[in-house]
PDB file of C-alpha atoms in Angstrom:
ATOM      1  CA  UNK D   1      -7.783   2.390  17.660  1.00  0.00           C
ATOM      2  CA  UNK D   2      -8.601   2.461  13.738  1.00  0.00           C
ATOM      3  CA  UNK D   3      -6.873  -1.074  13.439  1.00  0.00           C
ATOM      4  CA  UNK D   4      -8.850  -2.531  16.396  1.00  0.00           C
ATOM      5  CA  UNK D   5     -12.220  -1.189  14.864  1.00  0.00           C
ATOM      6  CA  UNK D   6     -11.058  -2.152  11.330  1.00  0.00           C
ATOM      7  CA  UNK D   7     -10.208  -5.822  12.803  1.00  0.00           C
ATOM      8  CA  UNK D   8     -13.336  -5.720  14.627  1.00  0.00           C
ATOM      9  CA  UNK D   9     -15.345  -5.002  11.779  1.00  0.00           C
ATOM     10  CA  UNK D  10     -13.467  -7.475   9.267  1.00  0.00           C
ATOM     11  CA  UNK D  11     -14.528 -10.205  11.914  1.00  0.00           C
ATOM     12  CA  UNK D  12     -17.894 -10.145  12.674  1.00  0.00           C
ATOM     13  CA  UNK D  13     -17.204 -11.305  16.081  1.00  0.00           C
ATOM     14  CA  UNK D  14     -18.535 -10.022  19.237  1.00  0.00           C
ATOM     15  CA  UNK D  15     -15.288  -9.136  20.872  1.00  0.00           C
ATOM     16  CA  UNK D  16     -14.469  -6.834  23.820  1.00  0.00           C
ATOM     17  CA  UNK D  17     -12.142  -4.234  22.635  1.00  0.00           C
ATOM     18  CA  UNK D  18      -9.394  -4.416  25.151  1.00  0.00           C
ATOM     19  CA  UNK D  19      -9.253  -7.742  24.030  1.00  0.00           C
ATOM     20  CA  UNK D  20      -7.137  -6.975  21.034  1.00  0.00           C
ATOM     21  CA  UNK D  21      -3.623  -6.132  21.350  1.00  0.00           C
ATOM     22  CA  UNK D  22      -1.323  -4.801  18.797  1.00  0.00           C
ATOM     23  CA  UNK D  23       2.485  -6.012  18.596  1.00  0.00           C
ATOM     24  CA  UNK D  24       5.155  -5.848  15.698  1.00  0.00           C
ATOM     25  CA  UNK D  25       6.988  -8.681  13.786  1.00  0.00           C
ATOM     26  CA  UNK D  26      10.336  -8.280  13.043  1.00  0.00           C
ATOM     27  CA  UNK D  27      10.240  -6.105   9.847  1.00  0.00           C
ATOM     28  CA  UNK D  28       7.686  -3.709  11.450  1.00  0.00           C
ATOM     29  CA  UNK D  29       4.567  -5.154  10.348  1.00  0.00           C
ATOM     30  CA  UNK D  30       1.792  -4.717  12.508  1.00  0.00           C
ATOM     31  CA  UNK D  31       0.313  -8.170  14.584  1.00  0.00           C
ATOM     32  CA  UNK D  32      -3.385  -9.060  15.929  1.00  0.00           C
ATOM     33  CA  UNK D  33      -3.943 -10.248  18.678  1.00  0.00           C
ATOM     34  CA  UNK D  34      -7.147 -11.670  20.487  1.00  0.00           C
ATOM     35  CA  UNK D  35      -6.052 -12.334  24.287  1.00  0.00           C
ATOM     36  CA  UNK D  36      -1.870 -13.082  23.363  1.00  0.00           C
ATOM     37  CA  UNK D  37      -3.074 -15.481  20.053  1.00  0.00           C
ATOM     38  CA  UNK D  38      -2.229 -13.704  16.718  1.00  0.00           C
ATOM     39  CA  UNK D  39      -5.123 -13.256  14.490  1.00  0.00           C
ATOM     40  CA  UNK D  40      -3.902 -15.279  10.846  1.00  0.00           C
ATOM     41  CA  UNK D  41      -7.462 -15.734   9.320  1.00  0.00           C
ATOM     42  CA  UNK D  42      -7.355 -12.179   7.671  1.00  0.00           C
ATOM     43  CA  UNK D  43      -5.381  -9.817   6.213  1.00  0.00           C
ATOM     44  CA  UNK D  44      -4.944  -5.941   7.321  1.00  0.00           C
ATOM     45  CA  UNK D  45      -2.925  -3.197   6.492  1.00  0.00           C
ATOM     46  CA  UNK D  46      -2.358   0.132   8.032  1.00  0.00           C
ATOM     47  CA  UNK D  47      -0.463   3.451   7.178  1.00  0.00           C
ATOM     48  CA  UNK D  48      -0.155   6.782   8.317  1.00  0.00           C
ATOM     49  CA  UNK D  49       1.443  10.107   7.158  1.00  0.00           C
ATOM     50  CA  UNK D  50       0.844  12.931   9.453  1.00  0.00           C
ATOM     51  CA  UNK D  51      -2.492  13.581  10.327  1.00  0.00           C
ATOM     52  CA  UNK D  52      -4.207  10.679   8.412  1.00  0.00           C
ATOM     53  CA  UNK D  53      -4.061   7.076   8.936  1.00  0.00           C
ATOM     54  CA  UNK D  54      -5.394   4.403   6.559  1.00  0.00           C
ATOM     55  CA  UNK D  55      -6.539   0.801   7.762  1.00  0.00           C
ATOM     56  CA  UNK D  56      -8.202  -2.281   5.983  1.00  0.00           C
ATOM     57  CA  UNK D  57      -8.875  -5.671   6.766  1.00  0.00           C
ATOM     58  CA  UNK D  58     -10.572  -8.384   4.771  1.00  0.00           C
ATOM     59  CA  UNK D  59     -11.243 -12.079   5.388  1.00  0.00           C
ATOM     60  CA  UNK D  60     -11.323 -12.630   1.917  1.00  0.00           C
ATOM     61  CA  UNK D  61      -8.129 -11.168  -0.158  1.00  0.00           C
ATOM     62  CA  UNK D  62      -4.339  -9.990   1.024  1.00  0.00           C
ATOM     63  CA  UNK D  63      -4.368  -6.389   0.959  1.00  0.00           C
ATOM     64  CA  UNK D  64      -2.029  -3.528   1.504  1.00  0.00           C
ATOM     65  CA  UNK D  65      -2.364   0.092   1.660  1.00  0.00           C
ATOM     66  CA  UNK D  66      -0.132   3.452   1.858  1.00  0.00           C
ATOM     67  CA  UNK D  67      -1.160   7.187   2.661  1.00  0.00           C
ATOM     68  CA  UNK D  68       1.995   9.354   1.085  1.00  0.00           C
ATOM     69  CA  UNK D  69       1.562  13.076   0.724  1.00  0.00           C
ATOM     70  CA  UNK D  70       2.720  15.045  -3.033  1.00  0.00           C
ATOM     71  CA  UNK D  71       5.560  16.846  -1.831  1.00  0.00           C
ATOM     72  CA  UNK D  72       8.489  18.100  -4.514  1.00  0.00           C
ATOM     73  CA  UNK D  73      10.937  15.666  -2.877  1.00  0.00           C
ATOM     74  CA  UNK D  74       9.502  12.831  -4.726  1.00  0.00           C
ATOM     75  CA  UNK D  75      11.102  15.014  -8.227  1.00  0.00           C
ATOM     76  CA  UNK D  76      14.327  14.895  -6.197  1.00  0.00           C
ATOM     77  CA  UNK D  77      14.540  10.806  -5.244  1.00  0.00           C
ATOM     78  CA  UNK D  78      12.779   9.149  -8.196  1.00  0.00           C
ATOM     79  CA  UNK D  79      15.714   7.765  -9.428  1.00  0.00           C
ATOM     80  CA  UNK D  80      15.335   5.372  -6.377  1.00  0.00           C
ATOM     81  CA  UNK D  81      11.987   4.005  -7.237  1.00  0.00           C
ATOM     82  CA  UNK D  82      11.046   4.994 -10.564  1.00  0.00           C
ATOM     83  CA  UNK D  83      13.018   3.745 -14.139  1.00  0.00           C
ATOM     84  CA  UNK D  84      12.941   5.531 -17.409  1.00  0.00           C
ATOM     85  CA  UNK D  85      10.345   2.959 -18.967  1.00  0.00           C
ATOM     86  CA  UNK D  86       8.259   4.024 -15.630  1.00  0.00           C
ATOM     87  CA  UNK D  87       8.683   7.502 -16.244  1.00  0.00           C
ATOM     88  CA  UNK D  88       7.631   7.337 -20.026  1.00  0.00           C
ATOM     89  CA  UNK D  89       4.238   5.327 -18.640  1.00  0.00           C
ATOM     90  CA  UNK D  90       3.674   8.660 -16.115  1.00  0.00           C
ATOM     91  CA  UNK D  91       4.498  10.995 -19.412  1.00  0.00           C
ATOM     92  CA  UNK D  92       2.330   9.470 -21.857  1.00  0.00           C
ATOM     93  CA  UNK D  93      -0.661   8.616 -19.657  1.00  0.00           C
ATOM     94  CA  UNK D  94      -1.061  12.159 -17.650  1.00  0.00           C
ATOM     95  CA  UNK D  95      -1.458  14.734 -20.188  1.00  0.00           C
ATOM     96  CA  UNK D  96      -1.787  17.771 -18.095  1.00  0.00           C
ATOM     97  CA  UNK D  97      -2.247  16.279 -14.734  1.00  0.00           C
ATOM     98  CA  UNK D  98       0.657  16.972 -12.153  1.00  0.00           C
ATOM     99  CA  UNK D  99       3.233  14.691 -12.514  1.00  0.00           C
ATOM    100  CA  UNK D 100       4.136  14.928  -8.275  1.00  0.00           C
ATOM    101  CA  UNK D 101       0.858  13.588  -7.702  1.00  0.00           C
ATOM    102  CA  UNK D 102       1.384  10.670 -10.079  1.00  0.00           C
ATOM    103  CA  UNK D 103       4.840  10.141  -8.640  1.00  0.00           C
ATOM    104  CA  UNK D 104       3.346   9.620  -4.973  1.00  0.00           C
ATOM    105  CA  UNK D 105       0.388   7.340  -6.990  1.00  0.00           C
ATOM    106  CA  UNK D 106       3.713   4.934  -7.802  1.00  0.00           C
ATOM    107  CA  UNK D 107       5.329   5.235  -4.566  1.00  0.00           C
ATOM    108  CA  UNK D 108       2.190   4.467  -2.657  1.00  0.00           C
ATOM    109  CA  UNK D 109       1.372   1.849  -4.794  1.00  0.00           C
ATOM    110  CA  UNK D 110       4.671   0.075  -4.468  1.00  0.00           C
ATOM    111  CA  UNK D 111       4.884   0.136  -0.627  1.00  0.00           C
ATOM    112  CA  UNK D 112       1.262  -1.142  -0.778  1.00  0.00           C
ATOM    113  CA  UNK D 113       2.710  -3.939  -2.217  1.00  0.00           C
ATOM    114  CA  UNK D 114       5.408  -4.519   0.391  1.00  0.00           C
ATOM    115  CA  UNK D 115       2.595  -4.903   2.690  1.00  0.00           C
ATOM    116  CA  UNK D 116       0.355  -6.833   0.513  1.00  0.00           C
ATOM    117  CA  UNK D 117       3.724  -9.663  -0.195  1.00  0.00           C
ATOM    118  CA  UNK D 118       5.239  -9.187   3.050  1.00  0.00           C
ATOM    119  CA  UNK D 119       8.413 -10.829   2.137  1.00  0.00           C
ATOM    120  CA  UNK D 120      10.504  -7.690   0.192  1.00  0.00           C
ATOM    121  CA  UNK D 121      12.008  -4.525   1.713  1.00  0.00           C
ATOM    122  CA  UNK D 122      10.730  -0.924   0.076  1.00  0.00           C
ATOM    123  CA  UNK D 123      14.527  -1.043  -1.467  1.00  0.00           C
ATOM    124  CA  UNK D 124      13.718  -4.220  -3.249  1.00  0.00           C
ATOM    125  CA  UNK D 125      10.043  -3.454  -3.946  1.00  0.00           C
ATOM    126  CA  UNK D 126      10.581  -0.174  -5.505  1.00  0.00           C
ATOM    127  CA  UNK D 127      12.555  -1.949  -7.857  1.00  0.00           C
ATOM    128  CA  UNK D 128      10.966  -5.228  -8.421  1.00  0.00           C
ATOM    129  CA  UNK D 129       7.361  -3.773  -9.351  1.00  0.00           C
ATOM    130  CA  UNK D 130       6.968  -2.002 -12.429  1.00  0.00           C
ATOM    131  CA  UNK D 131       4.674   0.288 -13.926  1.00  0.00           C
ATOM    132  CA  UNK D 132       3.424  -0.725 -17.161  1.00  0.00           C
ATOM    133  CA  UNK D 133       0.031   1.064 -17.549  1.00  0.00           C
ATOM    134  CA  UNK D 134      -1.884   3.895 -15.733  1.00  0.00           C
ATOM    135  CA  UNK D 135      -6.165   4.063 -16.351  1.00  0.00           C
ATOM    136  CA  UNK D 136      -7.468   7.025 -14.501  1.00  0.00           C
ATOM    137  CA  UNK D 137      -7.191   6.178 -10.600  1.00  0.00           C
ATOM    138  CA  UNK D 138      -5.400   2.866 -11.227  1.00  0.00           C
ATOM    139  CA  UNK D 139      -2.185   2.018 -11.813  1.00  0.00           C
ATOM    140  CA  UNK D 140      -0.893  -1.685 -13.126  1.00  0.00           C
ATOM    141  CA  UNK D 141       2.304  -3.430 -11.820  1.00  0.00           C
ATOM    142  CA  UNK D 142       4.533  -6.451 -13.126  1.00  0.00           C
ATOM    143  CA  UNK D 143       6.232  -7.727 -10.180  1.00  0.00           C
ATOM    144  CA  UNK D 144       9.139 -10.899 -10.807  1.00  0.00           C
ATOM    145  CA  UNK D 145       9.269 -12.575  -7.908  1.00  0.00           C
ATOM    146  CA  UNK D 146      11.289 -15.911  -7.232  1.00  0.00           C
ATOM    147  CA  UNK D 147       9.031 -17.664  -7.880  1.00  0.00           C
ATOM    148  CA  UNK D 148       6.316 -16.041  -9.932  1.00  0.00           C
ATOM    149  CA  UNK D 149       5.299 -13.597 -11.999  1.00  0.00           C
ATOM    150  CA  UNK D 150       2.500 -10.914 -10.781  1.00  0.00           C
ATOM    151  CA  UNK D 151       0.197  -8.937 -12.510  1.00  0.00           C
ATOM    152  CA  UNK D 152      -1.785  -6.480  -9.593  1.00  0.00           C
ATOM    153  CA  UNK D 153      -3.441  -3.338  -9.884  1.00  0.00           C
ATOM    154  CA  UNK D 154      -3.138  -0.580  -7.152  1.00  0.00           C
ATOM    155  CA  UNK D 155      -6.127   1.977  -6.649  1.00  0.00           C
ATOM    156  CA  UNK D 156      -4.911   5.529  -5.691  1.00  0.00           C
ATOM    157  CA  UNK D 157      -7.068   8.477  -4.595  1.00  0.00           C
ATOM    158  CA  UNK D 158      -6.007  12.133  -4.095  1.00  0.00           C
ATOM    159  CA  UNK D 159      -7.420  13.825  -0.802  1.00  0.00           C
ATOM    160  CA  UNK D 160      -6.077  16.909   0.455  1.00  0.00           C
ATOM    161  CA  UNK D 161      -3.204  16.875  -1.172  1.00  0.00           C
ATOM    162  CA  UNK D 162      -2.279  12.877   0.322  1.00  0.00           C
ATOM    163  CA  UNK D 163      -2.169   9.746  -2.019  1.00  0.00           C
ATOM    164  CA  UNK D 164      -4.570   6.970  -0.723  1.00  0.00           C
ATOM    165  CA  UNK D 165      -3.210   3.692  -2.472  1.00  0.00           C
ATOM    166  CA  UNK D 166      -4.556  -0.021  -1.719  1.00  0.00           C
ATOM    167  CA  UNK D 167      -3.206  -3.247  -3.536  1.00  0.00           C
ATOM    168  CA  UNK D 168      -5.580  -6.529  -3.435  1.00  0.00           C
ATOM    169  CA  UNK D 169      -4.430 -10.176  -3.788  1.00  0.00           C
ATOM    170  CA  UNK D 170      -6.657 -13.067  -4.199  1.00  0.00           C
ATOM    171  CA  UNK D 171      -4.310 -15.235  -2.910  1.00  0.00           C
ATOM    172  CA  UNK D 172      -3.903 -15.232   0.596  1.00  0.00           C
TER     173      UNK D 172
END
């Protein structure tokens, strides 16, 4: 229902509701759909961890967003997604802030940017993007791709003890 109002909203169309269907691509990713066509002319994201759910759509960037809740098991698996020069960035830049909450900033941020490329697993993202810089809510990422070299900030917010992270593109 959030997706359908978020799409709804993002195209300033007068459009009946039922009308839009949602379906999955191959990797998981949600698909639009105004009566069976997909919907390709603007980008949306959605996530969900357990009793929140976070959507956005824009006709005007790429975007992708997490929810991920600070829980201690981040400690316990951030060898899989975080490297020493990443955990030096987290060190230096929080002072006495909690360092959970800045470890589910970097997960967030990183599947935010699955969904923002669309083309790399979590396994390869968590990898691929790194943490170079952290000012106050926002975190900076280099990401090598192929073909490219990426420079994209991620905005996090702490509510209720849940990460809210969104990535923007201008490239779509």
């Amino acid at each position: 229902v959030l997706a359908k109002l978020c799409l709804l909203k993002s195209l300033n169309q007068n459009i009946p509701f039922q009308k839009i269907n949602i379906g999955r691509n191959e990797n998981g990713s949600p698909l639009l759909f105004i009566n069976q066509s997909p919907i390709t002319n603007i980008s949306y994201s959605i996530s969900h961890k357990r009793d929140y759910v976070f959507c956005a759509a824009t006709d005007k960037l790429s975007i992708g967003v997490d929810v991920e809740q600070v829980i201690k098991k981040l400690t316990r698996v951030k060898s899989y997604y975080i490297s020493e020069a990443e955990d030096q960035v987290i060190s230096e830049a929080i002072k006495n802030d909690d360092v959970l909450v800045y470890y589910a900033k970097l997960w967030s941020a990183k599947e935010s940017l699955v969904k923002l490329l669309k083309k790399y697993s979590l396994m390869e993202m968590l990898k691929k993007a790194q943490l170079i810089a952290i000012n106050d809510d926002e975190l900076a990422l280099n990401i090598q791709t192929e073909s490219s070299h990426l420079k994209i900030k991620a905005k996090s917010y702490l509510y209720n003890g849940f990460v809210f992270s969104f990535v923007l593109n201008k490239e779509r």
